[in-house]
Each structure stands twice: as structure tokens, then as C-alpha cells.
XYZ file of C-alpha atoms in Angstrom:
512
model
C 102.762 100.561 126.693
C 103.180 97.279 125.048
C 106.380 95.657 125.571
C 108.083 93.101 121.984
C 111.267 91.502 123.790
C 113.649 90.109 121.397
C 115.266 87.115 122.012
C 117.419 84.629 119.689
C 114.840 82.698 117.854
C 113.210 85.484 115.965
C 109.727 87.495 115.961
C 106.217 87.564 114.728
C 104.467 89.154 112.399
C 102.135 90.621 115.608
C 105.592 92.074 116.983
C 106.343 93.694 114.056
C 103.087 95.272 113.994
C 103.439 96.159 117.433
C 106.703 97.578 116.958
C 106.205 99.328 113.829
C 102.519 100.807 113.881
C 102.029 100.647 117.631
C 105.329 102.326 119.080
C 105.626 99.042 121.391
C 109.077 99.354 123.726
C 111.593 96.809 122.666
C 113.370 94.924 124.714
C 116.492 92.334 124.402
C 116.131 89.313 126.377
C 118.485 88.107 128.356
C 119.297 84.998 126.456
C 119.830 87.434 123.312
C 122.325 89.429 125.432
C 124.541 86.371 126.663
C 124.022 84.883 122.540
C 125.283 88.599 121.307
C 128.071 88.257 123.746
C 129.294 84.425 122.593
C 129.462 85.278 119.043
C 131.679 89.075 119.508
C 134.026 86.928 121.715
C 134.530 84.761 118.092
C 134.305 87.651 115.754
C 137.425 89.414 118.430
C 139.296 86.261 118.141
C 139.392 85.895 114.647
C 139.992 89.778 114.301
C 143.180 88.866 116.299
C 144.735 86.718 114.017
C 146.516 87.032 110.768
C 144.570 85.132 108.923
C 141.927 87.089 106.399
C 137.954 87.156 107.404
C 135.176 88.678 104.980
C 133.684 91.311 106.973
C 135.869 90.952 109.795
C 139.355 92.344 108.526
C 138.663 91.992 104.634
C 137.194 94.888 101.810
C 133.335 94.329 101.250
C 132.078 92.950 97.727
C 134.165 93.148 94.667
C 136.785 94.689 97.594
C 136.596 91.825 100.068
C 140.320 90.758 98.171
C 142.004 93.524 100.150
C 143.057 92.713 103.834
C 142.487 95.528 106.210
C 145.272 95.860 108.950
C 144.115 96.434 112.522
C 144.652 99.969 112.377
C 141.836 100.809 109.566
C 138.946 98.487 110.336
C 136.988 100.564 112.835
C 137.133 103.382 109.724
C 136.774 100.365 107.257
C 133.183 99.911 109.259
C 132.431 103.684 109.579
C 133.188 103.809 106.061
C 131.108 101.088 104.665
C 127.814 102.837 106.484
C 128.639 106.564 105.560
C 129.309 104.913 101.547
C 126.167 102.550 101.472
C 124.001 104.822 102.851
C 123.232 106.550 99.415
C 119.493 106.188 98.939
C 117.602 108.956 96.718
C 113.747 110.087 96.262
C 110.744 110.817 98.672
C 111.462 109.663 102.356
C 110.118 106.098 103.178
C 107.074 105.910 105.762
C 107.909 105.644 109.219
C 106.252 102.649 110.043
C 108.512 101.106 107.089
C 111.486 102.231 108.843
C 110.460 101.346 112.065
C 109.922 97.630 111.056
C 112.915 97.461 109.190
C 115.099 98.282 112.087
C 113.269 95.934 114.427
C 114.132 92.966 112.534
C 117.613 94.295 111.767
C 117.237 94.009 115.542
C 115.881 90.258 115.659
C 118.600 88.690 113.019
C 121.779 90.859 115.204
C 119.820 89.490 118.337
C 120.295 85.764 116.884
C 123.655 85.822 118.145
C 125.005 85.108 114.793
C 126.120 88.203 113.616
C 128.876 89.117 115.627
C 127.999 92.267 116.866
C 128.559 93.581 120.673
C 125.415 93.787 122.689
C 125.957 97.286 123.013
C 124.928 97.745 119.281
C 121.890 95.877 119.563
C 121.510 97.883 122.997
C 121.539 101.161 121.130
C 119.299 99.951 118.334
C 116.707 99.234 120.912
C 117.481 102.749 122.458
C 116.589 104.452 119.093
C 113.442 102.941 118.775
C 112.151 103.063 122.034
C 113.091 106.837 121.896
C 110.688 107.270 118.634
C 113.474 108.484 116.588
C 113.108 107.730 113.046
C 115.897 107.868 110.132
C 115.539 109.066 107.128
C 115.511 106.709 104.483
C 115.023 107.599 100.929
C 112.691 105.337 98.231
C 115.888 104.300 95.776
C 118.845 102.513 96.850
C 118.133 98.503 97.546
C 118.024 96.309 94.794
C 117.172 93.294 97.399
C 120.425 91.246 97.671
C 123.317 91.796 100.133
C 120.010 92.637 101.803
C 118.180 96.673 101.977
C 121.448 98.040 101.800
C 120.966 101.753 101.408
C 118.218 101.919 103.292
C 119.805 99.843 106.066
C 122.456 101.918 105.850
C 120.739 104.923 106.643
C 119.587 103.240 109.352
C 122.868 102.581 110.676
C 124.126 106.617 109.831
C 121.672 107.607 112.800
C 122.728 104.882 115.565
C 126.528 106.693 114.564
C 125.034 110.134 115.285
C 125.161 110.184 111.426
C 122.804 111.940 108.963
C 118.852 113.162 109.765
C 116.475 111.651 111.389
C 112.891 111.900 112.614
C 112.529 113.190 116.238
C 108.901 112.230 118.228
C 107.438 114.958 117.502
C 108.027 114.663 113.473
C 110.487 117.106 112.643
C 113.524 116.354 110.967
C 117.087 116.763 112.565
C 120.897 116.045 112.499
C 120.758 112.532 114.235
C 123.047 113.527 116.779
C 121.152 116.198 118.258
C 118.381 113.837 118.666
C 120.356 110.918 120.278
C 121.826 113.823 122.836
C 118.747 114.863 123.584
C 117.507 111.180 124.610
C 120.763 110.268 126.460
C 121.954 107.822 123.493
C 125.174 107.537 122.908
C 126.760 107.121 119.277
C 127.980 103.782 118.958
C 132.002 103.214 117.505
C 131.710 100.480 115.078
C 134.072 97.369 115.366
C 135.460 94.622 113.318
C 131.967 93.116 111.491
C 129.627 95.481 112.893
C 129.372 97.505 109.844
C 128.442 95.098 107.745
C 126.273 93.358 109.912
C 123.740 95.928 110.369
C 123.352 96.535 106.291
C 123.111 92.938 105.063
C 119.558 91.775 105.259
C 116.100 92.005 103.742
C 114.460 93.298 107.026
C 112.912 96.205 104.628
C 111.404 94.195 102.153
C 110.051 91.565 104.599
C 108.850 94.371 106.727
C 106.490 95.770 103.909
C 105.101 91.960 103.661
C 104.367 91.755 107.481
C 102.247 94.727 106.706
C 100.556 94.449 103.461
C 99.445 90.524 104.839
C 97.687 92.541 107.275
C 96.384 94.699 105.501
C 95.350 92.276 102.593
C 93.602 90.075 105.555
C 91.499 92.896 106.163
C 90.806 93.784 102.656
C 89.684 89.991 101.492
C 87.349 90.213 103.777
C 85.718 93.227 102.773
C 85.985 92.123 99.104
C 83.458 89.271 100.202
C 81.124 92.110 101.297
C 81.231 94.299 98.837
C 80.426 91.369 96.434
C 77.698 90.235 98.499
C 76.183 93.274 98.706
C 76.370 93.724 94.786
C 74.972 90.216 94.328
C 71.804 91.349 96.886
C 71.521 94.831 95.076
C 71.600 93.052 91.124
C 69.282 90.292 92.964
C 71.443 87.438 92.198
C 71.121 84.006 93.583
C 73.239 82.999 96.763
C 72.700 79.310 95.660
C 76.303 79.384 94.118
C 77.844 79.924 97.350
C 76.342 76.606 98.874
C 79.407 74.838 100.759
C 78.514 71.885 98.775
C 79.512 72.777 95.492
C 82.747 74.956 96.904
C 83.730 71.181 98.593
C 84.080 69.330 95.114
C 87.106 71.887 94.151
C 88.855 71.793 97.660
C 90.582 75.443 97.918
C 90.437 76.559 101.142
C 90.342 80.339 100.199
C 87.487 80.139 97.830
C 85.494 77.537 100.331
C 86.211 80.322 102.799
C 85.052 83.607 100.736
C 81.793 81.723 99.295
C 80.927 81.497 103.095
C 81.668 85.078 104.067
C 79.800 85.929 101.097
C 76.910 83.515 102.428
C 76.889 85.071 105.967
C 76.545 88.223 104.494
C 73.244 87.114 102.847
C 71.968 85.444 105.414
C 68.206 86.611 105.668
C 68.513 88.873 102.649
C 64.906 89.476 100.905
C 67.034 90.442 97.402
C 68.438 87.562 96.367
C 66.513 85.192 94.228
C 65.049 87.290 92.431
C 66.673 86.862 89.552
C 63.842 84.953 87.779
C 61.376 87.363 88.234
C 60.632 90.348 85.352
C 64.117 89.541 82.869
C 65.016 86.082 84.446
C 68.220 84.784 83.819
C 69.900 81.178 84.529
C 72.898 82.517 85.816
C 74.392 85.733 87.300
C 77.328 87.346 85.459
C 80.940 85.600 85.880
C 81.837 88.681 88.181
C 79.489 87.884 90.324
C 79.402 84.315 90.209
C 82.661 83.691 90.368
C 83.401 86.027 93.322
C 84.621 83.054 95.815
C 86.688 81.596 93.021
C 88.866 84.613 92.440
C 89.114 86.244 95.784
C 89.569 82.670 96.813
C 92.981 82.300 94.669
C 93.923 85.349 96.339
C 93.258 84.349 99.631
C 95.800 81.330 99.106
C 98.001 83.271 97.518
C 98.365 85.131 100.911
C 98.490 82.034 102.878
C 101.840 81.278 100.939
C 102.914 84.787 101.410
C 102.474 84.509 104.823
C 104.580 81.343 105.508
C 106.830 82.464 103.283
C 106.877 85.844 105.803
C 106.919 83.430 108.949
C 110.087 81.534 107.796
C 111.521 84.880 106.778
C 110.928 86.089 110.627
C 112.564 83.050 112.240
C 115.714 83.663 110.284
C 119.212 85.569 111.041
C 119.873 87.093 107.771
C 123.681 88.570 107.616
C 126.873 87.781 105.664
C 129.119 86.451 106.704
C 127.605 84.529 109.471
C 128.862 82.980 113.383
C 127.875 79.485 113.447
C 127.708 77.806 116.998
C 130.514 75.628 116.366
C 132.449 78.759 115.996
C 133.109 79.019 112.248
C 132.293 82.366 110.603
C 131.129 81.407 106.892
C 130.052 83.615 103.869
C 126.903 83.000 102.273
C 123.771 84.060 100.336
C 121.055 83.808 102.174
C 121.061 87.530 101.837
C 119.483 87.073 98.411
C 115.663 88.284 98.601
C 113.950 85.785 96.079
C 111.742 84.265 98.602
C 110.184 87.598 99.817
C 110.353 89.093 96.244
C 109.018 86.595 94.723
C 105.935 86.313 97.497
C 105.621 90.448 97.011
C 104.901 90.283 93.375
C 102.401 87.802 93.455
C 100.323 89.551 95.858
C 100.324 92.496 93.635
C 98.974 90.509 90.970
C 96.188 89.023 93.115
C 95.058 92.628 94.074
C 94.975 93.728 90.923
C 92.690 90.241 89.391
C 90.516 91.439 93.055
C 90.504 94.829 92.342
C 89.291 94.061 88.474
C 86.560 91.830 89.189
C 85.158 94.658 91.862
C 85.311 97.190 89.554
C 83.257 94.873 86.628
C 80.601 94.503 89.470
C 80.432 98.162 90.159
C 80.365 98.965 86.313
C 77.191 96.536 86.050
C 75.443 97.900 89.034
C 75.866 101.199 86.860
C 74.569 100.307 83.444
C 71.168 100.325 83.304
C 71.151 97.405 80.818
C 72.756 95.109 82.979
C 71.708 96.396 86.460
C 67.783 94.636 86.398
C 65.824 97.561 87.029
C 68.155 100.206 88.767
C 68.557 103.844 87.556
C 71.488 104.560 85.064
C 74.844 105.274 86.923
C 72.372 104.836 90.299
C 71.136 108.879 89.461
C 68.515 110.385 90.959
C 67.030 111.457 87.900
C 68.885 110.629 85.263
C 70.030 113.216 82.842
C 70.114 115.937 85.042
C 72.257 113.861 87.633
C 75.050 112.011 86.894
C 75.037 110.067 89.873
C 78.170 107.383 90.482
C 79.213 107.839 86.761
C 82.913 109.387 87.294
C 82.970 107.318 90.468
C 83.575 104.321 88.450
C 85.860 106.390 86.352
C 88.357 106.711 89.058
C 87.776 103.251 90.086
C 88.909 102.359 86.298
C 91.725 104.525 86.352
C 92.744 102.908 89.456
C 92.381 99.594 88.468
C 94.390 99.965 85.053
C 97.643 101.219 87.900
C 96.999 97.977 89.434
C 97.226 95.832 86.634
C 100.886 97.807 86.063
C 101.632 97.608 89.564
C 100.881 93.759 89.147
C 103.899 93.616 86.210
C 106.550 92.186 88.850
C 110.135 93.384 90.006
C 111.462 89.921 90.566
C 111.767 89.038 87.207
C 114.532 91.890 86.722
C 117.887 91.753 87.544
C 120.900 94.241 87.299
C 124.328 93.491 88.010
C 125.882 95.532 90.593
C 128.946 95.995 92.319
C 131.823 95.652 89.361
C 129.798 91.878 88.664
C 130.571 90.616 92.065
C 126.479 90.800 92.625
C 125.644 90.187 89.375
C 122.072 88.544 90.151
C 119.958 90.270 92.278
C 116.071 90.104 93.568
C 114.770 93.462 93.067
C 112.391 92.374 96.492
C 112.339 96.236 98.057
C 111.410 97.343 95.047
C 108.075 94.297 94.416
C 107.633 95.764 97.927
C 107.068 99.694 97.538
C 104.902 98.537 94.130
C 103.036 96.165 96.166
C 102.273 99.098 99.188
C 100.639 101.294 96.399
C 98.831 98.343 95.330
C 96.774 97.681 98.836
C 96.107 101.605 98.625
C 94.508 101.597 95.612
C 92.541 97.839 96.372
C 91.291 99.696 99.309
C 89.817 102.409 96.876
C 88.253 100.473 94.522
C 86.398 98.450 97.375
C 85.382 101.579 98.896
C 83.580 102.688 95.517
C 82.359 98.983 94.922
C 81.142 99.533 98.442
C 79.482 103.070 97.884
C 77.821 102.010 94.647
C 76.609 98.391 96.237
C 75.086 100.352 99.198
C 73.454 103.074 97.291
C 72.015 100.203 94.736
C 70.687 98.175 97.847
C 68.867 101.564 99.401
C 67.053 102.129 95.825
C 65.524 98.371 95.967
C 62.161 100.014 97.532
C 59.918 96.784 98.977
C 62.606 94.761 99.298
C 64.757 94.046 102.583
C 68.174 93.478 102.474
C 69.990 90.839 104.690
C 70.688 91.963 108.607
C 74.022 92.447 107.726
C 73.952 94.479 104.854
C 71.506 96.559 106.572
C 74.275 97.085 109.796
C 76.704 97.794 107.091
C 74.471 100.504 105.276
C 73.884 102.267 108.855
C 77.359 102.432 109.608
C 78.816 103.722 106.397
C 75.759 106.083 106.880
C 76.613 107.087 110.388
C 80.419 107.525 108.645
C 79.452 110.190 106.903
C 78.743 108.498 103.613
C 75.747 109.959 102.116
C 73.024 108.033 100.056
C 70.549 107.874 97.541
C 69.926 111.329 96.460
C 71.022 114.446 94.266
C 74.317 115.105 92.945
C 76.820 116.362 95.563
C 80.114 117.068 95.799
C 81.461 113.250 95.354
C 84.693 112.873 96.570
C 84.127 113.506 100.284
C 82.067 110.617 100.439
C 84.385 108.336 98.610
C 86.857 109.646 101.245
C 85.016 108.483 103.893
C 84.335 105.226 102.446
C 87.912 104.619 101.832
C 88.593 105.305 105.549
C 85.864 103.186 106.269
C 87.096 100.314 104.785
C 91.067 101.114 105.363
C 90.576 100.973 109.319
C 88.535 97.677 109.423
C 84.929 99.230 110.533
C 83.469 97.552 107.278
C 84.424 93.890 108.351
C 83.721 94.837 112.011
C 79.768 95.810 110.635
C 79.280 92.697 109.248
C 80.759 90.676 112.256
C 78.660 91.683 114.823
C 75.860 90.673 112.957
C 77.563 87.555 111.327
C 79.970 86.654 114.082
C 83.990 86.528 112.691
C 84.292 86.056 109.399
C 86.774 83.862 107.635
């Protein structure tokens, strides 16, 4: 099995991935050992003195006035965990919890925490075993980081609360660490509050929807080709030449997907022939242009995500010259704010997929294909209530795309009294690449079916390796009305795991 080892400059997004939908092993390096070790030995010295030190022998938020004597602050940090971890709703996906305890795992690893290698030991232990906690939907509002959900996270490495064993079932934590050989870990000064205070959840979500969204952006460009080949548009539009003399790399790179597709197609250019027309509708047209702005909207995201995973997020912190100093880079504004606009992006891609499906549909609009793509009209309805559902998941999108970090709620008796509402932009924006992936898998089953009923005409080699594999997928064609939505299934699932984008590119080569 793949191996992530965590050292003390942080991760990638491809260990995350590894980590969270693989089950890769973790391991701490040896350099994030001796780093864990150096910063305890400050965090113990300043716990010896008299002298008050948030986190270390102080109350937490609006509390942090109260000094804690030496007596209380292993319950203080017991306490803090059991109290925070107060999340409510459905139970978050496992893969969400497993990447938001590996990069608790990368900022503790940092060495500027404070906490005793041990802890990050035991973390490490936890996920290698496949145990999962239970962590509920509500509870973060993004600042002092994921701190519910943290929190829960922290209940199980105490032997604390439920948790998910290997084999899926759901048990008292410390049954499951017994069975493994785990120990329950004491907390100490710091360590608490350490493993609560960052916005590993949120940024974990991002890592994961950029992957997603990579995947998806690509097949956007081939559903849209295919549309433009079934309505038998012109592919001059996409000539590189015209993309160069407005410089965005993301639409320069989706009118050349969209190209690639076409390459060899006997469909396009047609669009002179028996109801000619100067240009093709803007849906179609301006395909590149708005899939484009999506695509650098995700290049952002994703630097945004790559600074995020080089950072130790925690409050207070252990700087190297041995100061321990509060601060907010807890705040999740930069990941929230990242989140949101990616929602918005798939809902504008998800919009302009759907228009193109409608007009493949409408037999005033489609140049020459059957209303709703029937087999005889009338007495079949063919794709009509696909593109129903397609609506209906479109107009979610465009509410999904309204976005959490322009709230804020005070909290804690106005001590946090601005906060980024990031987990929250990043729960929306997982719904959000579900339902993109839907309405590209109808786009996909109407642009296919469309393509097929073009009789005398041959479609690009690509589209034509597409239409055999969502065939040999089990996604039926032209023909009678059937039972529809075991075929949109299967085109979802086509399109979800990446077997769309990996039709094209053997025919095409990688896309961009």
C-alpha cells in the first residue's frame, strides 16, 4: 500500500488524496518527530512558570482571562475536546474525515504546535488502522478553525465518543482503539487546543472538489463538442487564433479540448446548409469563454489550496525563536472565500450545459432532429423529463452558488465576533460537483443520442470512441421509450469516475 510520510513543511494535494480516498499508510518523518519534540520541550517550560500562556495554562476564548493552576490543565484539555465536540445532523463522509485529520496531522507535524510526538504518533495510528470518527454536518462556523468537527476528531484519539471501525460499523471509540492496540492518549498543557484550531476540514473538501472539478471541465468541453457536432455548428470559433487576442489561459485551453474533440468530425459545418445561420447560439459559441472563466477560477482555488497545505494552522503558535504567540491565522477567509466561488462557476457551467441540452431538444432550434430526440414523437416522449431533472438541478445550483462567506455570526460571548463560514461554502460546494456531474451526464446522454440520429453523417473519431463506450456502459440509444433513469445512472457514473475524459484521450491524446 501507498505510503504519505509527513514531515514539517506540509503536504500535497496528491497526499491528501492518497490519504483520504486511497487508505495510503501515514507516516511521520523523522525530522517531524525531532521538530514535535523541540517545540513540547517550550510549551513544558512555559507550563512551568508562573507566568499566564493562552492555551498553555489559560481558559480558551472569551475564558482565556482565567489562569488554570497546574493541577486542572490536563482536565482543562480533556474538557475543551469533550465541550467542543458538539456537532449535530447527518454524519460527514469518510473521506471528509479522513482528510481532515491528515492535515490536522501535517500543521501538529510542523513542529509549531506544541504537541508531544506521541499525539501525532497516535493520530497516525488511527488512520492507518481505518478507524473513522464520527463527525456530524453542523458545528464549524470556519474560524478558530473546524472546531466541532475537529473536536470529534480528537473525542476518538481519547477513546472518546463513536467511531467508524474498517469494516463500517459504528462503535464506542475505545473498543475500536483496543482492538487495534492504540492506546488513548492523556492530553497535556496545549494539546487540546491544538488539535481543534484549524481549517483542515474546509481545506480538505477543496483538495477534493479541485479534483473533482479538473475532471469535470474536461468533460464539459466534450459534452459541448459533441452538442456543437450533433446541432452541426461550426468549429471555426474554436480556432487558437481568435482565443490568442483575449489571453485567458482557461478559455484558450477549453476551445482546444473542444477542437480535439472535433477533429475529423463530418457534422460540423453544416450549419449553412437547409436553415443556414451566421452564427451558432451563445451557448454554444461561447462554450470556451465560460468554462474557460471557470477553469481560472480553479487555478486560483488551487493556489489558494497549495498555500493553505504548506501552512501550520493553530493558535497560539511555537515560533523557532521560542516565543509562543496568539494569532488569527485560524480565520478561514482564504479557503471560504476560494469555496464559494467555485460554486458559482459550477453553477454558470452547469447552466450553459443545460441551455445546450434544452436546444438539442426543441425541434425549432435543433436543425432537423426529432422533438425531445423521440422516436416517434407523440407516442414517445423521448429525453423530455430528462431535461426536466437537469433544470431542476440546475436551479439548486444557482442556490448552492449564493455564498457562505459573505455571512458572519458572532460567537463565543463576542470574543469571535467575525467569522468565515468556510466549512459551511464547503459542504454547499460538495453538493454542487454532484449535481455538475448530473447535468453533464444528461448533456452527455442527449448529445450522444442527437449525434447517433444524424444518419449519413460521421461524427469525429472521438465522439465516435465516446458513443461506444457510454454504449458498452450500459447507456442505451436511439430508440423507444424505456425506463429512463437507469441510463442516466450510468451516465452519471460514467462521467463521475473519469471514463468520459479517458474516451476522448485515447483518441485525442491528454487533454488540457
Amino acid at each position: 500500500m501507498h505510503t504519505v510520510v509527513v514531515g514539517t513543511s506540509g503536504v500535497t494535494a496528491s497526499d491528501v488524496l492518497a490519504v483520504a480516498r486511497a487508505g495510503a499508510r501515514v507516516e511521520l518523518s523523522a525530522e517531524a518527530v525531532a521538530a514535535l519534540a523541540a517545540a513540547r520541550g517550550i510549551v513544558d517550560a512555559l507550563a512551568a512558570k508562573p507566568d499566564p500562556v493562552y492555551g498553555v495554562s489559560t481558559g480558551f476564548g472569551a475564558l482565556a482571562t482565567r489562569h488554570i493552576s497546574q493541577d486542572l490543565r490536563s482536565r482543562l484539555q480533556r474538557n475543551i475536546v469533550r465541550s467542543h465536540a458538539a456537532g449535530m445532523g447527518p454524519r460527514v463522509e469518510r473521506e471528509v474525515v479522513r482528510a481532515l485529520m491528515f492535515l490536522r496531522l501535517k500543521t501538529v507535524c510542523s513542529g509549531h504546535t506544541g504537541v508531544r510526538p506521541e499525539v501525532a504518533q497516535t493520530m497516525a495510528d488511527v488512520l492507518n488502522a481505518g478507524i473513522t470518527p464520527v463527525v456530524h454536518e453542523y458545528g464549524s462556523l470556519g474560524c478558530s478553525g473546524d472546531l466541532a468537527p475537529l473536536s470529534h476528531c480528537a473525542l476518538t484519539l481519547m477513546g472518546e465518543g463513536d467511531a467508524e471501525g474498517p469494516d463500517g460499523a459504528v462503535r464506542p471509540a475505545g473498543e475500536l482503539l483496543a482492538e487495534h492496540g492504540i492506546a488513548p492518549v492523556e492530553l497535556r498543557e496545549k494539546e487540546g487546543l491544538a488539535l481543534l484550531n484549524g481549517t483542515d476540514g474546509m481545506l480538505g473538501m477543496l483538495v477534493m472538489a479541485l479534483a473533482d472539478l479538473d475532471t469535470l471541465y474536461k468533460s464539459a468541453d466534450v459534452t459541448a463538442a459533441l452538442t456543437l457536432e450533433a446541432l452541426l455548428g461550426t468549429d471555426r470559433v474554436l480556432a487558437p487564433e481568435l482565443h490568442a487576442i483575449r489571453p485567458h489561459p482557461g478559455q484558450a485551453a477549453s476551445a482546444a479540448n473542444m477542437l480535439a474533440v472535433l477533429t475529423g468530425s463530418g457534422l460540423t459545418g453544416h450549419h449553412q446548409d437547409d436553415a443556414p445561420r451566421v452564427q451558432d447560439a451563445y451557448s454554444v459559441r461561447c462554450a470556451p469563454q465560460v468554462a474557460g472563466a471557470g477553469r481560472d477560477t480553479l487555478a486560483h482555488a488551487r493556489l489558494v489550496a497549495e498555500r493553505e497545505l504548506a501552512s501550520a494552522v493553530d493558535n497560539p503558535v511555537v515560533l523557532p525563536d521560542g516565543r509562543v504567540e496568539s494569532n488569527g491565522n485560524f480565520h478561514g477567509a482564504p479557503v471560504g472565500y476560494v469555496l464559494d466561488f467555485l460554486a458559482i462557476a459550477a453553477a454558470d457551467l452547469a447552466s450553459i450545459a443545460e441551455r445546450r441540452t434544452d436546444r438539442l431538444l426543441d425541434k425549432n432550434r435543433s436543425h432537423g432532429l426529432p422533438p425531445f430526440l423521440a422516436d416517434d414523437p407523440g407516442v414517445d416522449s423521448g429525453l423530455m423529463i430528462a431535461q426536466y431533472t437537469q433544470a431542476a438541478l440546475v436551479s439548486e445550483l444557482k442556490r448552492l452558488a449564493v455564498p457562505a462567506s459573505a455571512d458572519s455570526i458572532p460567537s463565543s460571548a463576542m470574543q469571535e465576533d467575525h467569522v468565515s463560514m468556510g466549512w459551511s461554502a464547503a459542504r454547499k460546494l460538495r453538493t454542487a460537483v454532484d449535481n455538475l456531474t448530473r447535468v453533464l451526464a444528461i448533456e452527455l446522454y442527449a448529445a450522444t443520442r442527437a449525434v447517433e440520429l444524424r444518419e449519413g453523417l460521421t461524427p469525429a473519431p472521438a465522439s465516435r470512441a465516446v458513443i461506444e463506450a457510454v454504449r458498452a456502459a450500459g447507456v442505451q440509444g436511439p430508440g423507444p421509450d424505456r425506463f429512463l433513469a437507469p441510463d442516466l445512472a450510468a451516465a452519471d457514473a460514467f462521467v463521475r469516475d473519469g471514463r468520459l475524459v479517458a474516451a476522448v484521450e485515447k483518441v485525442t491524446g491528454p487533454l488540457r
